[in-house]
PDB file of C-alpha atoms and ligand atoms in Angstrom:
ATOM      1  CA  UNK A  10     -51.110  24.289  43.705  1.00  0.00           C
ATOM      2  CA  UNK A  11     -52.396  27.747  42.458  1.00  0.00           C
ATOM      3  CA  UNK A  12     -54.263  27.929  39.290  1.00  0.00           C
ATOM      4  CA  UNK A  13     -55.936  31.065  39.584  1.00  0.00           C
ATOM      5  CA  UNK A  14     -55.551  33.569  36.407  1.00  0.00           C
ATOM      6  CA  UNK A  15     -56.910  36.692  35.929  1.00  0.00           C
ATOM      7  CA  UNK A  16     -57.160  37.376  31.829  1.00  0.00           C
ATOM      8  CA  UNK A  17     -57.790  40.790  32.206  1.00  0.00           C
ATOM      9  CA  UNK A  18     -57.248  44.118  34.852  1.00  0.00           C
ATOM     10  CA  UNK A  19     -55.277  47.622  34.417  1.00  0.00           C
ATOM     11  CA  UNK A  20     -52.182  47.216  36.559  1.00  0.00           C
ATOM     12  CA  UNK A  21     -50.921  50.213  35.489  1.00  0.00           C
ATOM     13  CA  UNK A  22     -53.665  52.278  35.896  1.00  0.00           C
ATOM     14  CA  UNK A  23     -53.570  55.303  38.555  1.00  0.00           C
ATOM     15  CA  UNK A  24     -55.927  54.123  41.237  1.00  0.00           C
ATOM     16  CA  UNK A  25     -52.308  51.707  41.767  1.00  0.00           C
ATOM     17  CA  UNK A  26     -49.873  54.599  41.870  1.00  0.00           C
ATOM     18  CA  UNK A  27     -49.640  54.657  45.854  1.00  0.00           C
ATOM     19  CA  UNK A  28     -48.992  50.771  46.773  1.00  0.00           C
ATOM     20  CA  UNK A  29     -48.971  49.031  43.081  1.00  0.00           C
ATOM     21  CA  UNK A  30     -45.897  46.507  44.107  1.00  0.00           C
ATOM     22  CA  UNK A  31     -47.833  45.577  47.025  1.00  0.00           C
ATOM     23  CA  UNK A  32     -51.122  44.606  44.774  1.00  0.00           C
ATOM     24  CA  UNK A  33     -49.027  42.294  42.846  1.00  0.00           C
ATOM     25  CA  UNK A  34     -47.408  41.028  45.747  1.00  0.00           C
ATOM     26  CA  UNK A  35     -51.086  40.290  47.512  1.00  0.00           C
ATOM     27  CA  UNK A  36     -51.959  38.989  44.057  1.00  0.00           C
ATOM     28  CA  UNK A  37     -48.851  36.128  43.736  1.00  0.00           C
ATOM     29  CA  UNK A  38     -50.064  35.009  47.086  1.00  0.00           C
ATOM     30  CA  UNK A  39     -53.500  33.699  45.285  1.00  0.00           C
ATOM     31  CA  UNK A  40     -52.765  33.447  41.449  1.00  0.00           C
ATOM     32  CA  UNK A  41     -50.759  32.422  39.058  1.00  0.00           C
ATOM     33  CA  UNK A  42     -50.902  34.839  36.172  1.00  0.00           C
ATOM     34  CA  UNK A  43     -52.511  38.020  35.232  1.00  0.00           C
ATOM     35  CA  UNK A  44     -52.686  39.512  31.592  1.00  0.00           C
ATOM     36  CA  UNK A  45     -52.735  43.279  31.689  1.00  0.00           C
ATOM     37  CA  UNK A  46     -54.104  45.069  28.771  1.00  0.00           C
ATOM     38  CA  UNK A  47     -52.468  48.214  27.307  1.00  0.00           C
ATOM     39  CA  UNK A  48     -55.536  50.922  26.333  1.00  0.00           C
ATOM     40  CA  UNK A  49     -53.211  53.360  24.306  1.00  0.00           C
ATOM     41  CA  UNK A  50     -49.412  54.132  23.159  1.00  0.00           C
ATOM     42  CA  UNK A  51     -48.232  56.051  27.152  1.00  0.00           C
ATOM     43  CA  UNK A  52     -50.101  52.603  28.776  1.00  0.00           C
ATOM     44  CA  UNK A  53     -48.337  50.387  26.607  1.00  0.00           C
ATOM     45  CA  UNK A  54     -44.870  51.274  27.600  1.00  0.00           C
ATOM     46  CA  UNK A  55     -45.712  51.278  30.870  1.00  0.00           C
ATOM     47  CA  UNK A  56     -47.548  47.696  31.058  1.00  0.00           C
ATOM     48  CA  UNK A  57     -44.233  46.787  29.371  1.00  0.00           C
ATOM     49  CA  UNK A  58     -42.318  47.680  31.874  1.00  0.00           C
ATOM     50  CA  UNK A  59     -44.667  46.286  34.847  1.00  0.00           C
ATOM     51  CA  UNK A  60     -44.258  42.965  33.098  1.00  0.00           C
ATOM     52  CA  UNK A  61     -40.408  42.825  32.880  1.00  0.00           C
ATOM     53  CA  UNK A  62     -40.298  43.389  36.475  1.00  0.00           C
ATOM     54  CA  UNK A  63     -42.722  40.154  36.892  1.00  0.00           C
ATOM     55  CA  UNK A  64     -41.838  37.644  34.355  1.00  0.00           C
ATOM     56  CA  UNK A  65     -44.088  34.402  34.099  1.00  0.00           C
ATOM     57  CA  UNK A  66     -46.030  36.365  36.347  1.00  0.00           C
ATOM     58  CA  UNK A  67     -47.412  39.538  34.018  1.00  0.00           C
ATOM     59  CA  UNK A  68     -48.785  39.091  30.472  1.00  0.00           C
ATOM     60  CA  UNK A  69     -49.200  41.687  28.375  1.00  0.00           C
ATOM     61  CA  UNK A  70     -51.438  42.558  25.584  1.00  0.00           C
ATOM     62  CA  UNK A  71     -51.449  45.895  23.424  1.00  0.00           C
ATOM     63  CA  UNK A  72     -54.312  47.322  21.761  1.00  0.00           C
ATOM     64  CA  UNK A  73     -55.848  50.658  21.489  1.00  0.00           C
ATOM     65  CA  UNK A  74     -59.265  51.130  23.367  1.00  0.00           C
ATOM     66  CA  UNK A  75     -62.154  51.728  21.259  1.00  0.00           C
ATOM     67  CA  UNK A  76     -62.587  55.446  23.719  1.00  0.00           C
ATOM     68  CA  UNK A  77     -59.004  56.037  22.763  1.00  0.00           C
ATOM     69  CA  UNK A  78     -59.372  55.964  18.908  1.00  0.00           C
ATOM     70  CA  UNK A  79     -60.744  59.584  18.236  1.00  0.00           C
ATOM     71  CA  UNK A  80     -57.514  61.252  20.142  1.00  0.00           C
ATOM     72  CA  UNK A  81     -55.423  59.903  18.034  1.00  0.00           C
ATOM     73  CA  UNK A  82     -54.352  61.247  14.854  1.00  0.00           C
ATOM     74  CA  UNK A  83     -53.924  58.388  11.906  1.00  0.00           C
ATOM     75  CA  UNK A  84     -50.082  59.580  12.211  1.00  0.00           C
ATOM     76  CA  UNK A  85     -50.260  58.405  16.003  1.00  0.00           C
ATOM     77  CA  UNK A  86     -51.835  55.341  15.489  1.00  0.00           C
ATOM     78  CA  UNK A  87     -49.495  54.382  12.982  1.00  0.00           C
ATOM     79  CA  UNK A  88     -46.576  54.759  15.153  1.00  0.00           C
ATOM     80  CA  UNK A  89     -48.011  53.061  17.811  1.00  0.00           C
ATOM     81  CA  UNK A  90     -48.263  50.369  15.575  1.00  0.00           C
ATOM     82  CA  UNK A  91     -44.713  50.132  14.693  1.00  0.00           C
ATOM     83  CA  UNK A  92     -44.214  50.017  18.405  1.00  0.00           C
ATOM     84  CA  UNK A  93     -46.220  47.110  19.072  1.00  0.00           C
ATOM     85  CA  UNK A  94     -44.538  45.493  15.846  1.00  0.00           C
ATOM     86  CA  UNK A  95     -41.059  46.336  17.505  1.00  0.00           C
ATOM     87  CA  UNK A  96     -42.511  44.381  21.185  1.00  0.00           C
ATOM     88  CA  UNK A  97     -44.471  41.619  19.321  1.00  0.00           C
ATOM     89  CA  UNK A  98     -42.335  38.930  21.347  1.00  0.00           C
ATOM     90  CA  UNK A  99     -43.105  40.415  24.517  1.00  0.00           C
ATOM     91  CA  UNK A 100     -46.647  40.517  24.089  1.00  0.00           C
ATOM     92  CA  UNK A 101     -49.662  37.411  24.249  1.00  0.00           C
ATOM     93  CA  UNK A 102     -52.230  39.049  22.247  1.00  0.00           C
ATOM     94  CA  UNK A 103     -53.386  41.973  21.001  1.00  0.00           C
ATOM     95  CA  UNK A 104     -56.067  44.305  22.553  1.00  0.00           C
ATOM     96  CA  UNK A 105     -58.096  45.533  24.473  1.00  0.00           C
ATOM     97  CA  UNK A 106     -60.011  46.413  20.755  1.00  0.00           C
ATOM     98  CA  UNK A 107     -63.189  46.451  19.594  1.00  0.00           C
ATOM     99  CA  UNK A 108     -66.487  49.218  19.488  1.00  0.00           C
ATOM    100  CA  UNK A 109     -67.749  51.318  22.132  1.00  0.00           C
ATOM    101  CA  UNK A 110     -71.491  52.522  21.345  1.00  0.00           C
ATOM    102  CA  UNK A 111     -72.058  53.319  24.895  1.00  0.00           C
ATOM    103  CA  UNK A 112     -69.172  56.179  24.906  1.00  0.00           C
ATOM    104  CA  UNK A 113     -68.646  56.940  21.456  1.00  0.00           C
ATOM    105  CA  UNK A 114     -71.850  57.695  19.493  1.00  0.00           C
ATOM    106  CA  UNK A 115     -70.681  60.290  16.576  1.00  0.00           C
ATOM    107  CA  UNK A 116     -71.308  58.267  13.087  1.00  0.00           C
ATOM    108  CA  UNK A 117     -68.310  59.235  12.054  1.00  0.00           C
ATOM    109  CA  UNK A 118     -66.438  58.717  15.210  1.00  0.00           C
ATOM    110  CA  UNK A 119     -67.808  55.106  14.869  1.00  0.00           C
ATOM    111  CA  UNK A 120     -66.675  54.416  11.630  1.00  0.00           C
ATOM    112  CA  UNK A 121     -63.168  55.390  11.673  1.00  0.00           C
ATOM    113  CA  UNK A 122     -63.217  53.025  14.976  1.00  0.00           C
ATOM    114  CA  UNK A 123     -64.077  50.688  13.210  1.00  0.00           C
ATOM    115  CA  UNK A 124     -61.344  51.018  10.579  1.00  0.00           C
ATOM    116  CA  UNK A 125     -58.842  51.091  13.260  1.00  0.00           C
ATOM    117  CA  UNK A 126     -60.526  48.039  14.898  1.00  0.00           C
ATOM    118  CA  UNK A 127     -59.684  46.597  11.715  1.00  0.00           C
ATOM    119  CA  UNK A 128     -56.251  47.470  11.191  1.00  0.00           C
ATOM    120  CA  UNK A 129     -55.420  46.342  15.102  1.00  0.00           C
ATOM    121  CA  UNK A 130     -57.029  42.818  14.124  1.00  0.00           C
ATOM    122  CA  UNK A 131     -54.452  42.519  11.022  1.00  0.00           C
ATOM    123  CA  UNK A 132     -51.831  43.004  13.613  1.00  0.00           C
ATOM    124  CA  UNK A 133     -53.641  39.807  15.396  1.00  0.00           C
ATOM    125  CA  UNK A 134     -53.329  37.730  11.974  1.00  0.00           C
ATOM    126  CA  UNK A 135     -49.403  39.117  10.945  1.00  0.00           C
ATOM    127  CA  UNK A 136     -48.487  38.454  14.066  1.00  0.00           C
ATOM    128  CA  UNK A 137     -50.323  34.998  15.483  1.00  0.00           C
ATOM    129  CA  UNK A 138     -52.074  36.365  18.262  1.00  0.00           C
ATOM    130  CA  UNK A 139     -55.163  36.343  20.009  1.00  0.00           C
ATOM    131  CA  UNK A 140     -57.484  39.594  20.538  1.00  0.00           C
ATOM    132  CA  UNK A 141     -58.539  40.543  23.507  1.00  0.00           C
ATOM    133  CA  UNK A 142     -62.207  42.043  22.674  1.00  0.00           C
ATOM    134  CA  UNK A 143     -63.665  45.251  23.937  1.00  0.00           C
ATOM    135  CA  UNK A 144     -67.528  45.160  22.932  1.00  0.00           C
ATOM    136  CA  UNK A 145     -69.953  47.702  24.387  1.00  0.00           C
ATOM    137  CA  UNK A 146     -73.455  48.994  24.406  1.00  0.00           C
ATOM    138  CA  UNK A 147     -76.394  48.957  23.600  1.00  0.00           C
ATOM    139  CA  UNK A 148     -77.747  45.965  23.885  1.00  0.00           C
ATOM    140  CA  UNK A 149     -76.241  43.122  22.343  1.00  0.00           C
ATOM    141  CA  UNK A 150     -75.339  45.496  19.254  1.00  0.00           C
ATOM    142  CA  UNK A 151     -71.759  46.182  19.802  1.00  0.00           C
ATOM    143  CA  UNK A 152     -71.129  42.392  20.387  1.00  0.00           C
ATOM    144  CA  UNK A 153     -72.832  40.970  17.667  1.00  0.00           C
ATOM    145  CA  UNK A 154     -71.305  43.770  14.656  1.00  0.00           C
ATOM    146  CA  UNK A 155     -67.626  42.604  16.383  1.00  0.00           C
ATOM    147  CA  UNK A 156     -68.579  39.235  16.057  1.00  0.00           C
ATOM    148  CA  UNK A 157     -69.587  39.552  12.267  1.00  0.00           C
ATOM    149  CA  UNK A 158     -65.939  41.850  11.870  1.00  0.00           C
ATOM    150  CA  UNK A 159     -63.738  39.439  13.349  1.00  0.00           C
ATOM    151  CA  UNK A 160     -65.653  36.476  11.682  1.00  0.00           C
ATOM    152  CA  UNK A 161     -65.273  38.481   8.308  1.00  0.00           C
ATOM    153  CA  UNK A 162     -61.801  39.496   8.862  1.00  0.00           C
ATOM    154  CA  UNK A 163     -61.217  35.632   9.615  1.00  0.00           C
ATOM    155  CA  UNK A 164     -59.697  35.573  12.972  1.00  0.00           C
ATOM    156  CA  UNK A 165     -59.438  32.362  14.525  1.00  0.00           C
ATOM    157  CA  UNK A 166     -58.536  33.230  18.284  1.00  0.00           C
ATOM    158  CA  UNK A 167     -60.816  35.699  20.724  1.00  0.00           C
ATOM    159  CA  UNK A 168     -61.825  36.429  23.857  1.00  0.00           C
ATOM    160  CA  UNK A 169     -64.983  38.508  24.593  1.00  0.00           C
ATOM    161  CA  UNK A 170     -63.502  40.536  27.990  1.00  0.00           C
ATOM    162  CA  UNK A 171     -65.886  41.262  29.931  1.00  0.00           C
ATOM    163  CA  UNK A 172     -69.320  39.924  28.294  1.00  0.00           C
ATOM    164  CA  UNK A 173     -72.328  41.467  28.988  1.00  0.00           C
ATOM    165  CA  UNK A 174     -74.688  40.107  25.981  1.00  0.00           C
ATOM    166  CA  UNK A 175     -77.178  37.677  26.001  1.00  0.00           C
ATOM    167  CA  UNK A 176     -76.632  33.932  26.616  1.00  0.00           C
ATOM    168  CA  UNK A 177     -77.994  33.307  23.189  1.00  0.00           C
ATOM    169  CA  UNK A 178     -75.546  35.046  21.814  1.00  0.00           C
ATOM    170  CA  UNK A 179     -72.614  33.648  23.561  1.00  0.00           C
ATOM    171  CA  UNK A 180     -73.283  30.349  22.355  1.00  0.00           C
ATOM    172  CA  UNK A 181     -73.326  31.581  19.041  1.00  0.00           C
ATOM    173  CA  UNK A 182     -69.487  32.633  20.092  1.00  0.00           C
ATOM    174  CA  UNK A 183     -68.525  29.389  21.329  1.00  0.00           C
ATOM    175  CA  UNK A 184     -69.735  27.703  18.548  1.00  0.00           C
ATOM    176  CA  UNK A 185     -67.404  29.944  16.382  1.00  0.00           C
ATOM    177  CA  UNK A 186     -64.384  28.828  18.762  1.00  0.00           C
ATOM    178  CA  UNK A 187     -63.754  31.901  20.695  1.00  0.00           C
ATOM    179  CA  UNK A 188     -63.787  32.551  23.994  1.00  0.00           C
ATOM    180  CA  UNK A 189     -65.984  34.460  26.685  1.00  0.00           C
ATOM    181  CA  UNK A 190     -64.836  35.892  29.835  1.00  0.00           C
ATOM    182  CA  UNK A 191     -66.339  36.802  32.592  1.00  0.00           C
ATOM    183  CA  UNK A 192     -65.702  39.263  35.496  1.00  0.00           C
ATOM    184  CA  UNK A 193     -66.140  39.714  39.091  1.00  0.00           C
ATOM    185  CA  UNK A 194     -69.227  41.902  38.473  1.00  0.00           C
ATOM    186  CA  UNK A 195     -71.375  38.662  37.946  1.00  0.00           C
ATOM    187  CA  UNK A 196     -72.444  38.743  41.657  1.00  0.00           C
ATOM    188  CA  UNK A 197     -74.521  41.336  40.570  1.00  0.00           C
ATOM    189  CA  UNK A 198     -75.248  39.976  36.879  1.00  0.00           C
ATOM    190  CA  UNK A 199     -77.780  37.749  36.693  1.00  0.00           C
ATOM    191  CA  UNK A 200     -77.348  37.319  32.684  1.00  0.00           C
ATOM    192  CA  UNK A 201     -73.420  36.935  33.456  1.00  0.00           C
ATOM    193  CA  UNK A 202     -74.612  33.741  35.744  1.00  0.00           C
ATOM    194  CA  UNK A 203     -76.849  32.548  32.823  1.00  0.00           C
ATOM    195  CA  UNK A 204     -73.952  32.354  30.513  1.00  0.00           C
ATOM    196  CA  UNK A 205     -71.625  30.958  33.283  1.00  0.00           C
ATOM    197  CA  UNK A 206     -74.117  28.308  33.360  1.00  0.00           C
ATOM    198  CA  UNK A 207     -75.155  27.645  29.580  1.00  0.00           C
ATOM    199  CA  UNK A 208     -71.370  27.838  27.837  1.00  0.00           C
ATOM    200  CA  UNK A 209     -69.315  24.769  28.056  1.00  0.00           C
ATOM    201  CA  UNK A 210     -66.732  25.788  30.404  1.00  0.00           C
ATOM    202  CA  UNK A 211     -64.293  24.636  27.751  1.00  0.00           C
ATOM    203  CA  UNK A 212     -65.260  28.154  26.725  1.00  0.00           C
ATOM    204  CA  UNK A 213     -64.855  30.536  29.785  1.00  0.00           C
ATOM    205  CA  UNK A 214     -62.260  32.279  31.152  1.00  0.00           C
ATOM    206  CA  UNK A 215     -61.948  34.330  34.091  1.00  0.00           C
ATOM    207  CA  UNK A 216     -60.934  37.850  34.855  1.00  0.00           C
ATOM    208  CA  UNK A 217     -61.476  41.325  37.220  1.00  0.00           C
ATOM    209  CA  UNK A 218     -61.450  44.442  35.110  1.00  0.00           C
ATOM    210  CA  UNK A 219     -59.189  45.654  37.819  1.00  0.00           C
ATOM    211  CA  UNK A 220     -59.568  48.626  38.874  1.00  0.00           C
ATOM    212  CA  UNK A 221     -63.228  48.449  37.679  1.00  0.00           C
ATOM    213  CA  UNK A 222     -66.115  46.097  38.081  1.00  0.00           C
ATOM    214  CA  UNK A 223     -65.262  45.081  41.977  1.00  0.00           C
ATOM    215  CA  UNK A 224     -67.456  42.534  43.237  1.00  0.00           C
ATOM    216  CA  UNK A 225     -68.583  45.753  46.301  1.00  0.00           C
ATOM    217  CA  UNK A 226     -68.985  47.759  43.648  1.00  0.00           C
ATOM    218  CA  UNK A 227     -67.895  51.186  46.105  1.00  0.00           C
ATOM    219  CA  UNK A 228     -64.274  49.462  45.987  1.00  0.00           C
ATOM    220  CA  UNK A 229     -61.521  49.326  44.108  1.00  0.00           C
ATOM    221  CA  UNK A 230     -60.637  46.095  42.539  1.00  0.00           C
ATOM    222  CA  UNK A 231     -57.865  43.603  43.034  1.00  0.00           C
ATOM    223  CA  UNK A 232     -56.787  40.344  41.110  1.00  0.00           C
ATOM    224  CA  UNK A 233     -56.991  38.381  43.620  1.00  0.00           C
ATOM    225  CA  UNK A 234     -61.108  39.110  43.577  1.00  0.00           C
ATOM    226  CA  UNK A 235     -61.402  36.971  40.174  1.00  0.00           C
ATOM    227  CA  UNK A 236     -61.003  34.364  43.009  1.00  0.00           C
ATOM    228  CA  UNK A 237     -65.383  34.977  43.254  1.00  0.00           C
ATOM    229  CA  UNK A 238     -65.624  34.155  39.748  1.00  0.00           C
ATOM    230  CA  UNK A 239     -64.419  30.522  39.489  1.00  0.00           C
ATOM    231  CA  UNK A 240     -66.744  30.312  42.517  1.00  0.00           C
ATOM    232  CA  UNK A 241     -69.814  31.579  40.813  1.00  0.00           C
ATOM    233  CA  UNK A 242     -68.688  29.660  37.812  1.00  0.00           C
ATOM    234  CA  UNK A 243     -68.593  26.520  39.886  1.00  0.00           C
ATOM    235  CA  UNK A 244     -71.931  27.009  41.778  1.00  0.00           C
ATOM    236  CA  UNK A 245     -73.490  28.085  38.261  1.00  0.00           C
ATOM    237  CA  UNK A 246     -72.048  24.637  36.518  1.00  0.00           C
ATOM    238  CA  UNK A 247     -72.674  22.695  40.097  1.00  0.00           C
ATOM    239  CA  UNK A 248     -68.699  21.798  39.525  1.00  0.00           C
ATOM    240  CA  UNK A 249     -66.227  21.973  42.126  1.00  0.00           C
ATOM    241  CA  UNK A 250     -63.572  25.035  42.378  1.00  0.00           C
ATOM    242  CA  UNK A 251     -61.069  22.734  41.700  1.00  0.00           C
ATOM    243  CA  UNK A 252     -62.778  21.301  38.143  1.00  0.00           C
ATOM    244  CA  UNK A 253     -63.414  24.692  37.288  1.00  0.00           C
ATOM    245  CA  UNK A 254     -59.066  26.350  37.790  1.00  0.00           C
ATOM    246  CA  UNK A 255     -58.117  23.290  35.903  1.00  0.00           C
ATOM    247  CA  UNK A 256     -60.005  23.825  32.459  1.00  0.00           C
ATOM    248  CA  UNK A 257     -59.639  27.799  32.897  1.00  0.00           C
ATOM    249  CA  UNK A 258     -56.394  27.202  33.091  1.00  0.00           C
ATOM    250  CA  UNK A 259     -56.323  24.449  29.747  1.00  0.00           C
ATOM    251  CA  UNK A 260     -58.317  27.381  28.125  1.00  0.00           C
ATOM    252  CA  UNK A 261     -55.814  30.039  28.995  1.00  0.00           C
ATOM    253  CA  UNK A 262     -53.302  28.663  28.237  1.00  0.00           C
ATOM    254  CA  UNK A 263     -54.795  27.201  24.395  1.00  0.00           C
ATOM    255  CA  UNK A 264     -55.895  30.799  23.994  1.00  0.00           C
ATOM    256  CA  UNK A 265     -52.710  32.828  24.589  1.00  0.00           C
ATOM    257  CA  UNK A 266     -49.907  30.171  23.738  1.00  0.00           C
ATOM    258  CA  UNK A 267     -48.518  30.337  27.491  1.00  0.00           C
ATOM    259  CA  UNK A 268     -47.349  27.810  29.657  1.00  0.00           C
ATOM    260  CA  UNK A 269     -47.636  29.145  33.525  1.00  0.00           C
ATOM    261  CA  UNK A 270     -45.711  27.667  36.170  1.00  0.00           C
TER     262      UNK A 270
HETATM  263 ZN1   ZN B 302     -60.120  46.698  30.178  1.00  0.00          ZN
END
C-alpha cells in the first residue's frame, strides 16, 4: 500500500504547462496525496481547479506568499480574502504565509507583511485550519519572529514548509505542537539531516517544493522525489521506510483533518 504524501509543491506553476497531467499521473503511481499551495489570488483559482480534476488526490491550501504582499493593493487583498472565505470547504489549510527577509528587505515593506501575515492567520482561526508557514532568511530570524506571531496570535496548528533553521530551534517548535517539514533538498542539507534526526518523527512531515529544491539541484522537481526524503528521514532516525510513511502519514493526516485512501 502507498503512503507516500507530499505536503507541499506548485502544481500549477509554469515549469508544468507542457506535460502537467502527465506529472500527476507519474505522481499517483508513487503517492498518495499531494497538497498544493496557492501563492496569490490568479494561483488560487487555478490550484482550485487542478484539485477538482483530482479529488482525494489534490489538496489545496490558499495563502498569499510573503514576495506577493507588496503587489497587492489592501483593496486586492481584501477580495482575495472573500474568495478564499467563499472556497473555505474546498481548502485544508491556509498558506503558503509567513516573512520573507531574504527577498523583501524595505522596513516598511516588512511591516505591512507582517500585518497581512496577520490577517491571513485570522482566516486560519475563523475558519479551523492549519497554516502552511513560509519563513525565510537570514539566519534563523524569519523563523523565530513567525514563531513568536503565530504563538501570540494563538494558533494551535502549523507546519514550518520547508525548514531551514537550526535544530535548536525546531525543537523549540515541536515542543509548541507544530509541525516541521522537510524537503528533498536535505541531500544537500546537512542541518536539514540534523533536524531529521533530533525531532520526534511524531513531528515531521514530508514534502518537494516542486518545481524548486530538486534533490539534482540542475532539475526540475517532481512529487514523486519526496520519495528521498522518507529515506533520509529513515537513515537519519535508523527506522525503516516503512515506520517512517506510517507516522508521516498519522501526522498528515492530524495536521490537515484528511483521511487519504
Ligand atoms: Zn512553496
Amino acid at each position: 500500500m502507498i503512503e507516500i504524501i507530499d505536503i507541499h509543491c506548485h502544481l500549477t506553476f509554469k515549469e508544468y504547462d507542457t506535460d502537467r497531467e502527465q506529472v500527476i499521473a507519474d505522481a499517483k503511481q508513487v503517492l498518495n496525496g499531494v497538497v498544493i499551495s496557492g501563492v496569490e489570488p490568479e494561483d488560487a483559482k487555478k490550484t482550485l481547479e487542478l484539485a477538482a480534476m483530482h479529488e482525494d488526490f489534490i489538496f489545496v491550501t490558499l495563502g498569499l506568499h510573503p514576495i506577493h504582499v507588496s503587489g497587492k493593493t489592501d483593496q486586492e487583498i481584501e477580495h482575495y480574502a472573500e474568495f478564499i472565505s467563499e472556497n473555505k470547504r474546498k481548502i485544508v489549510g491556509i498558506g503558503e504565509i509567513g516573512l520573507d527577509y531574504h527577498w523583501v528587505r524595505d522596513p516598511l515593506k516588512l511591516k505591512r507583511t507582517q500585518e497581512v501575515f496577520v490577517e491571513f492567520l485570522g482566516l486560519a482561526k475563523e475558519f479551523d485550519l492549519p497554516v502552511v508557514l513560509h519563513l525565510r532568511g537570514t539566519g534563523s530570524e524569519a523563523i523565530e519572529e513567525g514563531l513568536k506571531i503565530i504563538s501570540d496570535e494563538d494558533i494551535k496548528k502549523a507546519v514550518f514548509h520547508c525548514f531551514t533553521g537550526k535544530p535548536g530551534v525546531a525543537e523549540t517548535i515541536c515542543e509548541e505542537g507544530y509541525y516541521i517539514s522537510l524537503p528533498t533538498s536535505i541531500m544537500r542539507s546537512k542541518s536539514m539531516k540534523k533536524v531529521a534526526k533530533r525531532i520526534p518523527l511524531s513531528h515531521l512531515l514530508t514534502e518537494t517544493d516542486a518545481p524548486y529544491l530538486s534533490p539534482d539541484e540542475n532539475e526540475r522537481n517532481v512529487p514523486q522525489n519526496v520519495k528521498a526524503v522518507y529515506e533520509e528521514i529513515a537513515r537519519q532516525k535508523k527506522s525503516d521506510v516503512k515506520t517512517v510513511e506510517g507516522e508521516i502519514e498519522q501526522n498528515f493526516e492530524r495536521l490537515f483533518g484528511v483521511e487519504l485512501k
